[in-house]
Amino acid sequence: MPVPAPILYPPFNIVRLSHVDYAVTDLARSRAFYADTLGLRITQEDPDAIYLRAMEERGHHCMILRQADTACVNLLAFKVFAEDDLDKAAAWFAAQNLSPTWVERPYQGRTLAVKDPWGMPLEFYAAMDRLPSIHQNYALYAGVKPLRIEHFNMFSADVDAAVAFYNQMGFKVTEYTEDEDTGRVWAAWMDRKGGVHDIAFTNGTGPRLHHTAFWVPTPLNIIDLLDLMSTTGWIANIERGPGRHGISNAFFLYVLDPDGHRIEIYCSDYQTIDPDHEPIRWDLKDPQRQTLWGAPAPRSWFEEGSVFADCPTTQSDMKAQPIIAP
Amino acid sequence: MPVPAPILYPPFNIVRLSHVDYAVTDLARSRAFYADTLGLRITQEDPDAIYLRAMEERGHHCMILRQADTACVNLLAFKVFAEDDLDKAAAWFAAQNLSPTWVERPYQGRTLAVKDPWGMPLEFYAAMDRLPSIHQNYALYAGVKPLRIEHFNMFSADVDAAVAFYNQMGFKVTEYTEDEDTGRVWAAWMDRKGGVHDIAFTNGTGPRLHHTAFWVPTPLNIIDLLDLMSTTGWIANIERGPGRHGISNAFFLYVLDPDGHRIEIYCSDYQTIDPDHEPIRWDLKDPQRQTLWGAPAPRSWFEEGSVFADCPTTQSDMKAQPIIAP
Amino acid sequence: MPVPAPILYPPFNIVRLSHVDYAVTDLARSRAFYADTLGLRITQEDPDAIYLRAMEERGHHCMILRQADTACVNLLAFKVFAEDDLDKAAAWFAAQNLSPTWVERPYQGRTLAVKDPWGMPLEFYAAMDRLPSIHQNYALYAGVKPLRIEHFNMFSADVDAAVAFYNQMGFKVTEYTEDEDTGRVWAAWMDRKGGVHDIAFTNGTGPRLHHTAFWVPTPLNIIDLLDLMSTTGWIANIERGPGRHGISNAFFLYVLDPDGHRIEIYCSDYQTIDPDHEPIRWDLKDPQRQTLWGAPAPRSWFEEGSVFADCPTTQSDMKAQPIIAP
Amino acid sequence: MPVPAPILYPPFNIVRLSHVDYAVTDLARSRAFYADTLGLRITQEDPDAIYLRAMEERGHHCMILRQADTACVNLLAFKVFAEDDLDKAAAWFAAQNLSPTWVERPYQGRTLAVKDPWGMPLEFYAAMDRLPSIHQNYALYAGVKPLRIEHFNMFSADVDAAVAFYNQMGFKVTEYTEDEDTGRVWAAWMDRKGGVHDIAFTNGTGPRLHHTAFWVPTPLNIIDLLDLMSTTGWIANIERGPGRHGISNAFFLYVLDPDGHRIEIYCSDYQTIDPDHEPIRWDLKDPQRQTLWGAPAPRSWFEEGSVFADCPTTQSDMKAQPIIAP
């Protein structure tokens, strides 16, 4: 098998992905997209930044939007199980020569910042301000019903190496795509929280963020979003879908925020909580890998992504190509 | 068969039910119910009256709410095919000794008013102001998505007689409930527009309006309404459902407006457009008649209704009883 | 307005479209498609032909599949209101110099056959064998739930002329697409039964049948069909969708039967029953016309169709082009 | 707070609930219920026992049905993280004076059996035969789509004591109902796998199994089951629902198998994976606790349950009563 076995007792315990911090060039326009259209709830707002959470989340934020001159991704954050997991993480990253630092973040307890070996900015915390539950305040739902942040998907110029590194951190591979000719992994989906993924890596110029995903309860919520976006001036921001991925079995839609940050709205993946859960292998040439129903993704979907702050990118040397829509 | 054959060429051509005119005792509270909760659109509003339409309707109104000291139903209205159908209707009602009169109604052309033989106030028109379509203005939809007025259901003290009269007006029976012991009809569903019904009659103290129904596209819209009403102070206004009727196969919910006028939110009946469409017979003692899934309706559902303006009621002498929840 | 006003009192009364008769080259394979995959019910089967109905229909058949050496469409059939409408139809077609003939059709009463001015084979009947209702036999439903035949869509080399002719027969235009440069109608949707259409005409080499549509209750039934077809060997038969048409507001999927006859699975159009229902105009260059969400249709969708038996085709001279996927 | 804080580092690591072993009195009839109606897949079948799994599960079984003279629940089983968790579990149960034993179970590795302090039979294993994934074999789905076993709910004569004991085993309380007058816990929901619950305890004569729950993707799957059961001879087996619980926010239906074992079909609870996830408190007198929409549960729902094999029951001394349908 070209993917590593899961590390059952990792050096520190990551519970789940937590939040993304986006630099955006027009905060009001991003607010219109994320709050008024996608339906995320604003938990804090000032002239420079907006914090949002999804409807079932108790943590203070799953997304931070910061006004900036240039759009990028400031960081990806993860929640660890307990305070001492932060110390274990600091020790482990230091042992990898990665120079972790402690940073101050509002609404969070102790927070550890580190760049992964390719320069991707990560943060870890154990405690975040907790808010009252609102998932049964049904008057707050507009049509789309984003319930929780679900996963990050990254371009990587060396997916095999990224998988090996993140596997050491305790992420287990649930599905992967192999290039049959070379035996290299073209893409991999890796989880901590017991679904198909908290993070995924796809071959391409990287590191870049391909998308952040939010979970909704049914395909009809995704259809509602399509109807809403296409009749309120956001039609050009619909990139791909709706469809069902072969990988993960998710019903998906990809939309672009005003800066081109890609968001997936997603439902219906499956539980992978068993430590002996076997990964599913897909062949890069299988047309049902991308879309179970056969429609290929557009070129933009394979090529465009969000750069990370202060993080140079490298082109992949992998020649294999997925099927791309003409 | 205890129900009459359809009159294929009736004396005048009714297209469909059109609107209901309710007297309500607190216009602001009724507005909160119909516009803010059910999602009907206000097309005209003044201190004494509110006009509303459903999302797919082009006519100016399917409901009028009028401030009054006492709640009642002022009238039920129907659209006829053409202007000369109004004249034919006037002649036919006069021939029945029913004294039709011409009345002025805003937003409508010539309008004929008449009381049926039991005193129920009816109005007929051919032309109503037409409004631009809004069914694709998806930003206007809140969760519930009422698309169109669907039917009226009335208590009648003599269902056989009511069916005979309205059958003469061109309504055809699509389903009916028979009391096997007496051979009398306990309830009947009658249509003009090609669905299961525009009007229905149920045995009971009458004439009274049992409910007005609105059509929504899927059961999930009804679940959304339940979630919304139960968490915004309207829980006591949920009377019955969700469930599927045996009769009509509709997925239903019954709610009560602030004055107790009953509204059905409804989806998934079927097409009955063929002139040779055979009515379906149900036995009053069949528990799946009311609810295909078996749960009986509460007593209130069989006993409570809205009186019509200036229309005394009569008790039914029918002894047969449906199955009522304990 | 470039489309004619509806003829409110047409020369004979067509109730609705009724059925399509397809010549197919492998009856067993077509059976696997229509009965085992789409979920239509077989009402009669012999070595040469299969009759099917949809789940809410009481008439004996909405589709006939006939074994043949070459695939084509044998005829499109319509139900008229009463027997004397057949005589009126015969007279009217004769007055148009169209040579109607009386034919014998199993399970049907008197049946009138005629070719329209472009050679398209039509049949009309008033009476068809009626079958017991099965819409509440829920064990019969597989996932897809086709409830009724919904409409025919035809390629026409002269849409303006086709609309003018069928308008005389009582079909009213509900939506249409205009080529702004020439003022000619590029496509039109016309109904009898009170929905967006019983028939439609689209510019192209014609007469050919573009597709036959079936109505299902929710988008989830269409998603179920996609999942089923894509994992049971029918993936290459998925042509376009899922999506929402701007025109008609329908949620759609287009699939191809084993001979390439195109079938639309469809939900959520709207009621057009008012005789004064105003048609909606679309500009041919409006990208939301085809798909409200913006994705263009593939070239095959604009070019491929089923020929009618013994009916030569003509190319359209219209230069205007819709937006086609690259 | 009347419920204990979660034990973050429990004595052994339970991953999730795994399976239930039912004694049934007519194996063929139970097969018709679980396989043909609910849609569970048979993975092994012999004259005395049937093993089943749900559609997304890779483990060999989530339910075992065994032919017996008397219906009961033979055992509830849980999957632990690793083999040494079994040894830790054995030591811990021994330290509680509970006499765990090692038993042989087909399709499972080492299996530890123990009775809890009230006599409820539990089993634990780390390894079970793994089967190929079938969740994308869409031809296998009938309407209902049970995707995975979700939770067990038990009657307990002393919920406070049961919660204290299972909390020691690592189950954390996510929601609970308090009797305000006494401060005692009337019911509690406790999880391992990051949803609202793997197990729950409700006040009543216990230990008995109240129900086993299965997860389906949308409310429409539950409506499909209602339609199917009510038209295929299972209508008397529908006990309660559909509705939405206040507790857990789940959309639910309760049905009874041929021996009266209660099954919940369930969707839409929420993620509770954070170790600092705060439990939600409900008052026993809150009518929205049981059903967010207000309809009370029937008496049978509070009183009837399945006894465990060789496990005497005790009446609760708690006087507080939930709201029961008249």
mmCIF file of N, CA and C in Angstrom, chain A residues 24-42 45 50 52 63 65 67 142 144 146 225 228-229 232-234 237 255-259 263, chain B residues 139:
data_model
loop_
_atom_site.group_PDB
_atom_site.id
_atom_site.type_symbol
_atom_site.label_atom_id
_atom_site.label_comp_id
_atom_site.label_asym_id
_atom_site.label_seq_id
_atom_site.Cartn_x
_atom_site.Cartn_y
_atom_site.Cartn_z
ATOM 1 N N VAL A 24 -8.621 39.182 3.466
ATOM 2 C CA VAL A 24 -9.561 39.527 2.397
ATOM 3 C C VAL A 24 -9.408 41.007 2.067
ATOM 4 N N THR A 25 -9.734 41.383 0.842
ATOM 5 C CA THR A 25 -9.445 42.745 0.403
ATOM 6 C C THR A 25 -10.636 43.688 0.548
ATOM 7 N N ASP A 26 -11.812 43.148 0.830
ATOM 8 C CA ASP A 26 -12.987 44.003 1.003
ATOM 9 C C ASP A 26 -13.868 43.323 2.052
ATOM 10 N N LEU A 27 -13.667 43.743 3.288
ATOM 11 C CA LEU A 27 -14.292 43.038 4.402
ATOM 12 C C LEU A 27 -15.816 43.049 4.294
ATOM 13 N N ALA A 28 -16.367 44.169 3.831
ATOM 14 C CA ALA A 28 -17.829 44.256 3.737
ATOM 15 C C ALA A 28 -18.367 43.258 2.710
ATOM 16 N N ARG A 29 -17.619 43.131 1.627
ATOM 17 C CA ARG A 29 -18.061 42.203 0.576
ATOM 18 C C ARG A 29 -17.928 40.750 1.062
ATOM 19 N N SER A 30 -16.868 40.466 1.797
ATOM 20 C CA SER A 30 -16.700 39.112 2.342
ATOM 21 C C SER A 30 -17.780 38.819 3.378
ATOM 22 N N ARG A 31 -18.140 39.822 4.150
ATOM 23 C CA ARG A 31 -19.238 39.671 5.108
ATOM 24 C C ARG A 31 -20.533 39.317 4.380
ATOM 25 N N ALA A 32 -20.789 40.011 3.265
ATOM 26 C CA ALA A 32 -22.002 39.719 2.495
ATOM 27 C C ALA A 32 -21.997 38.267 2.002
ATOM 28 N N PHE A 33 -20.812 37.781 1.670
ATOM 29 C CA PHE A 33 -20.710 36.407 1.175
ATOM 30 C C PHE A 33 -20.881 35.382 2.293
ATOM 31 N N TYR A 34 -20.067 35.505 3.333
ATOM 32 C CA TYR A 34 -20.048 34.457 4.361
ATOM 33 C C TYR A 34 -21.237 34.532 5.322
ATOM 34 N N ALA A 35 -21.618 35.748 5.700
ATOM 35 C CA ALA A 35 -22.707 35.863 6.680
ATOM 36 C C ALA A 35 -24.071 35.904 5.992
ATOM 37 N N ASP A 36 -24.219 36.776 4.990
ATOM 38 C CA ASP A 36 -25.553 36.977 4.417
ATOM 39 C C ASP A 36 -25.923 35.901 3.405
ATOM 40 N N THR A 37 -24.938 35.303 2.767
ATOM 41 C CA THR A 37 -25.251 34.323 1.723
ATOM 42 C C THR A 37 -25.035 32.897 2.231
ATOM 43 N N LEU A 38 -23.842 32.578 2.717
ATOM 44 C CA LEU A 38 -23.618 31.218 3.224
ATOM 45 C C LEU A 38 -24.308 30.981 4.565
ATOM 46 N N GLY A 39 -24.533 32.028 5.342
ATOM 47 C CA GLY A 39 -25.281 31.851 6.582
ATOM 48 C C GLY A 39 -24.444 31.589 7.827
ATOM 49 N N LEU A 40 -23.137 31.816 7.772
ATOM 50 C CA LEU A 40 -22.345 31.731 8.999
ATOM 51 C C LEU A 40 -22.749 32.872 9.934
ATOM 52 N N ARG A 41 -22.601 32.653 11.240
ATOM 53 C CA ARG A 41 -23.002 33.638 12.241
ATOM 54 C C ARG A 41 -21.798 34.455 12.687
ATOM 55 N N ILE A 42 -21.966 35.757 12.728
ATOM 56 C CA ILE A 42 -20.897 36.634 13.210
ATOM 57 C C ILE A 42 -20.882 36.608 14.729
ATOM 58 N N GLU A 45 -17.116 41.430 15.605
ATOM 59 C CA GLU A 45 -16.931 42.219 14.398
ATOM 60 C C GLU A 45 -16.300 43.538 14.784
ATOM 61 N N ILE A 50 -13.588 40.105 11.213
ATOM 62 C CA ILE A 50 -14.871 39.503 11.555
ATOM 63 C C ILE A 50 -14.617 38.047 11.946
ATOM 64 N N LEU A 52 -16.496 34.374 12.813
ATOM 65 C CA LEU A 52 -17.756 33.683 12.523
ATOM 66 C C LEU A 52 -17.738 32.264 13.071
ATOM 67 N N MET A 63 -13.940 30.689 11.543
ATOM 68 C CA MET A 63 -13.374 31.488 10.452
ATOM 69 C C MET A 63 -13.106 32.896 10.964
ATOM 70 N N LEU A 65 -12.044 36.612 9.220
ATOM 71 C CA LEU A 65 -11.803 37.405 8.011
ATOM 72 C C LEU A 65 -11.079 38.672 8.430
ATOM 73 N N GLN A 67 -9.277 42.277 7.095
ATOM 74 C CA GLN A 67 -9.050 43.237 6.011
ATOM 75 C C GLN A 67 -7.554 43.306 5.711
ATOM 76 N N ALA A 142 -30.920 30.918 7.749
ATOM 77 C CA ALA A 142 -31.418 31.206 6.421
ATOM 78 C C ALA A 142 -31.357 29.861 5.689
ATOM 79 N N VAL A 144 -29.370 28.068 3.938
ATOM 80 C CA VAL A 144 -28.254 27.179 3.637
ATOM 81 C C VAL A 144 -27.854 26.270 4.793
ATOM 82 N N PRO A 146 -25.272 26.103 7.291
ATOM 83 C CA PRO A 146 -23.931 25.556 7.513
ATOM 84 C C PRO A 146 -23.822 25.147 8.979
ATOM 85 N N LEU A 225 -28.750 27.057 -1.793
ATOM 86 C CA LEU A 225 -27.642 28.009 -1.950
ATOM 87 C C LEU A 225 -27.437 28.355 -3.423
ATOM 88 N N LEU A 228 -30.096 30.733 -4.454
ATOM 89 C CA LEU A 228 -29.881 32.049 -3.851
ATOM 90 C C LEU A 228 -28.719 32.775 -4.531
ATOM 91 N N MET A 229 -27.571 32.118 -4.654
ATOM 92 C CA MET A 229 -26.416 32.784 -5.260
ATOM 93 C C MET A 229 -26.704 33.196 -6.700
ATOM 94 N N THR A 232 -28.860 36.480 -6.794
ATOM 95 C CA THR A 232 -28.516 37.631 -5.951
ATOM 96 C C THR A 232 -27.130 38.171 -6.310
ATOM 97 N N GLY A 233 -26.723 37.945 -7.540
ATOM 98 C CA GLY A 233 -25.485 38.571 -7.990
ATOM 99 C C GLY A 233 -24.226 37.757 -7.761
ATOM 100 N N TRP A 234 -24.347 36.520 -7.326
ATOM 101 C CA TRP A 234 -23.169 35.701 -7.044
ATOM 102 C C TRP A 234 -22.969 34.581 -8.060
ATOM 103 N N ASN A 237 -19.631 33.315 -8.964
ATOM 104 C CA ASN A 237 -18.866 32.699 -7.878
ATOM 105 C C ASN A 237 -19.184 31.218 -7.691
ATOM 106 N N VAL A 255 -17.898 26.941 -4.349
ATOM 107 C CA VAL A 255 -18.146 28.348 -4.661
ATOM 108 C C VAL A 255 -16.894 29.145 -4.281
ATOM 109 N N LEU A 256 -16.783 30.337 -4.834
ATOM 110 C CA LEU A 256 -15.605 31.178 -4.602
ATOM 111 C C LEU A 256 -16.027 32.431 -3.847
ATOM 112 N N ASP A 257 -15.270 32.798 -2.834
ATOM 113 C CA ASP A 257 -15.595 34.030 -2.126
ATOM 114 C C ASP A 257 -15.111 35.227 -2.951
ATOM 115 N N PRO A 258 -15.349 36.465 -2.515
ATOM 116 C CA PRO A 258 -15.018 37.617 -3.371
ATOM 117 C C PRO A 258 -13.533 37.718 -3.719
ATOM 118 N N ASP A 259 -12.656 37.096 -2.915
ATOM 119 C CA ASP A 259 -11.222 37.083 -3.233
ATOM 120 C C ASP A 259 -10.790 35.810 -3.941
ATOM 121 N N ILE A 263 -14.685 27.697 -1.321
ATOM 122 C CA ILE A 263 -15.442 27.092 -0.222
ATOM 123 C C ILE A 263 -16.237 25.916 -0.771
ATOM 124 N N ALA B 139 -34.061 35.178 -2.974
ATOM 125 C CA ALA B 139 -33.783 35.879 -1.720
ATOM 126 C C ALA B 139 -35.059 36.150 -0.925
#
